[in-house]
Amino acid sequence: MKDVSYTPLASSEIGILWMTYQEKTMTLQMLRYFLYHAQGEEAKALLTRSLAEVNGFLDRIRDIHRKEGVVTPSASGKMT
């Protein structure tokens, strides 16, 4: 068995994750808006799958932030 050592993320990697998190939370809000206004069942199904995918990305980024001890960006979860 190989000994796998842990290497903390570099500041540039944390910055990229930070920007990606902000982008994905914005995308999430847009998808929620489009899903709310969607009329066709095919469109609703596609938007629902896209929402699940984006939520998966956000969960992974939050997990990385937690493991690295990095604060997760504050993003609004409510639409007005």
PDB file of C-alpha atoms in Angstrom:
ATOM      1  CA  MET A   1       0.000   0.000   0.000  1.00  0.00           C
ATOM      2  CA  LYS A   2       1.297   3.427  -0.931  1.00  0.00           C
ATOM      3  CA  ASP A   3       1.521   6.192   1.621  1.00  0.00           C
ATOM      4  CA  VAL A   4      -0.510   9.061   0.214  1.00  0.00           C
ATOM      5  CA  SER A   5       0.444  12.372   1.771  1.00  0.00           C
ATOM      6  CA  TYR A   6      -1.870  15.322   1.977  1.00  0.00           C
ATOM      7  CA  THR A   7      -0.945  18.533   0.153  1.00  0.00           C
ATOM      8  CA  PRO A   8      -2.983  21.638   1.007  1.00  0.00           C
ATOM      9  CA  LEU A   9      -4.427  23.662  -1.846  1.00  0.00           C
ATOM     10  CA  ALA A  10      -2.480  26.634  -3.134  1.00  0.00           C
ATOM     11  CA  SER A  11      -4.028  30.082  -2.845  1.00  0.00           C
ATOM     12  CA  SER A  12      -4.653  30.170  -6.603  1.00  0.00           C
ATOM     13  CA  GLU A  13      -6.594  26.888  -6.382  1.00  0.00           C
ATOM     14  CA  ILE A  14      -8.672  28.233  -3.498  1.00  0.00           C
ATOM     15  CA  GLY A  15      -9.354  31.379  -5.536  1.00  0.00           C
ATOM     16  CA  ILE A  16     -10.559  29.338  -8.501  1.00  0.00           C
ATOM     17  CA  LEU A  17     -12.855  27.314  -6.240  1.00  0.00           C
ATOM     18  CA  TRP A  18     -14.166  30.556  -4.743  1.00  0.00           C
ATOM     19  CA  MET A  19     -15.019  31.994  -8.185  1.00  0.00           C
ATOM     20  CA  THR A  20     -16.520  28.689  -9.329  1.00  0.00           C
ATOM     21  CA  TYR A  21     -18.713  28.580  -6.230  1.00  0.00           C
ATOM     22  CA  GLN A  22     -20.009  32.093  -6.937  1.00  0.00           C
ATOM     23  CA  GLU A  23     -20.665  31.197 -10.578  1.00  0.00           C
ATOM     24  CA  LYS A  24     -22.520  28.004  -9.672  1.00  0.00           C
ATOM     25  CA  THR A  25     -24.691  29.725  -7.061  1.00  0.00           C
ATOM     26  CA  MET A  26     -25.672  32.327  -9.655  1.00  0.00           C
ATOM     27  CA  THR A  27     -26.417  29.550 -12.161  1.00  0.00           C
ATOM     28  CA  LEU A  28     -28.498  27.788  -9.525  1.00  0.00           C
ATOM     29  CA  GLN A  29     -30.663  30.874  -9.050  1.00  0.00           C
ATOM     30  CA  MET A  30     -31.193  31.236 -12.806  1.00  0.00           C
ATOM     31  CA  LEU A  31     -32.123  27.563 -13.151  1.00  0.00           C
ATOM     32  CA  ARG A  32     -34.636  27.895 -10.300  1.00  0.00           C
ATOM     33  CA  TYR A  33     -36.170  30.901 -12.023  1.00  0.00           C
ATOM     34  CA  PHE A  34     -36.400  29.116 -15.379  1.00  0.00           C
ATOM     35  CA  LEU A  35     -37.835  25.986 -13.751  1.00  0.00           C
ATOM     36  CA  TYR A  36     -40.482  28.061 -11.988  1.00  0.00           C
ATOM     37  CA  HIS A  37     -41.551  29.572 -15.327  1.00  0.00           C
ATOM     38  CA  ALA A  38     -41.079  26.489 -17.529  1.00  0.00           C
ATOM     39  CA  GLN A  39     -44.192  25.190 -19.238  1.00  0.00           C
ATOM     40  CA  GLY A  40     -43.102  22.050 -21.065  1.00  0.00           C
ATOM     41  CA  GLU A  41     -42.433  18.769 -19.286  1.00  0.00           C
ATOM     42  CA  GLU A  42     -39.252  18.197 -21.299  1.00  0.00           C
ATOM     43  CA  ALA A  43     -37.916  21.611 -20.300  1.00  0.00           C
ATOM     44  CA  LYS A  44     -38.798  20.973 -16.640  1.00  0.00           C
ATOM     45  CA  ALA A  45     -37.012  17.617 -16.713  1.00  0.00           C
ATOM     46  CA  LEU A  46     -33.888  19.157 -18.259  1.00  0.00           C
ATOM     47  CA  LEU A  47     -33.844  22.017 -15.761  1.00  0.00           C
ATOM     48  CA  THR A  48     -34.365  19.615 -12.859  1.00  0.00           C
ATOM     49  CA  ARG A  49     -31.389  17.505 -13.981  1.00  0.00           C
ATOM     50  CA  SER A  50     -29.301  20.655 -14.372  1.00  0.00           C
ATOM     51  CA  LEU A  51     -30.257  21.797 -10.861  1.00  0.00           C
ATOM     52  CA  ALA A  52     -29.160  18.453  -9.436  1.00  0.00           C
ATOM     53  CA  GLU A  53     -25.834  18.678 -11.270  1.00  0.00           C
ATOM     54  CA  VAL A  54     -25.128  22.215 -10.066  1.00  0.00           C
ATOM     55  CA  ASN A  55     -26.069  21.252  -6.498  1.00  0.00           C
ATOM     56  CA  GLY A  56     -23.613  18.356  -6.755  1.00  0.00           C
ATOM     57  CA  PHE A  57     -20.830  20.744  -7.776  1.00  0.00           C
ATOM     58  CA  LEU A  58     -21.673  23.069  -4.893  1.00  0.00           C
ATOM     59  CA  ASP A  59     -21.680  20.185  -2.400  1.00  0.00           C
ATOM     60  CA  ARG A  60     -18.231  19.097  -3.585  1.00  0.00           C
ATOM     61  CA  ILE A  61     -16.837  22.631  -3.341  1.00  0.00           C
ATOM     62  CA  ARG A  62     -18.302  23.049   0.174  1.00  0.00           C
ATOM     63  CA  ASP A  63     -16.707  19.741   1.157  1.00  0.00           C
ATOM     64  CA  ILE A  64     -13.313  20.864  -0.160  1.00  0.00           C
ATOM     65  CA  HIS A  65     -13.651  24.187   1.670  1.00  0.00           C
ATOM     66  CA  ARG A  66     -14.503  22.363   4.894  1.00  0.00           C
ATOM     67  CA  LYS A  67     -11.524  20.001   4.543  1.00  0.00           C
ATOM     68  CA  GLU A  68      -9.186  22.906   3.776  1.00  0.00           C
ATOM     69  CA  GLY A  69     -10.547  25.110   6.544  1.00  0.00           C
ATOM     70  CA  VAL A  70     -11.573  27.761   4.015  1.00  0.00           C
ATOM     71  CA  VAL A  71     -14.658  29.928   4.447  1.00  0.00           C
ATOM     72  CA  THR A  72     -17.331  29.254   1.835  1.00  0.00           C
ATOM     73  CA  PRO A  73     -18.510  32.387  -0.007  1.00  0.00           C
ATOM     74  CA  SER A  74     -21.817  33.755   1.181  1.00  0.00           C
ATOM     75  CA  ALA A  75     -24.467  33.316  -1.479  1.00  0.00           C
ATOM     76  CA  SER A  76     -28.116  34.187  -1.247  1.00  0.00           C
ATOM     77  CA  GLY A  77     -30.362  31.153  -1.356  1.00  0.00           C
ATOM     78  CA  LYS A  78     -33.545  33.173  -1.813  1.00  0.00           C
ATOM     79  CA  MET A  79     -35.011  34.730  -4.907  1.00  0.00           C
ATOM     80  CA  THR A  80     -36.935  37.946  -4.651  1.00  0.00           C
TER      81      THR A  80
END
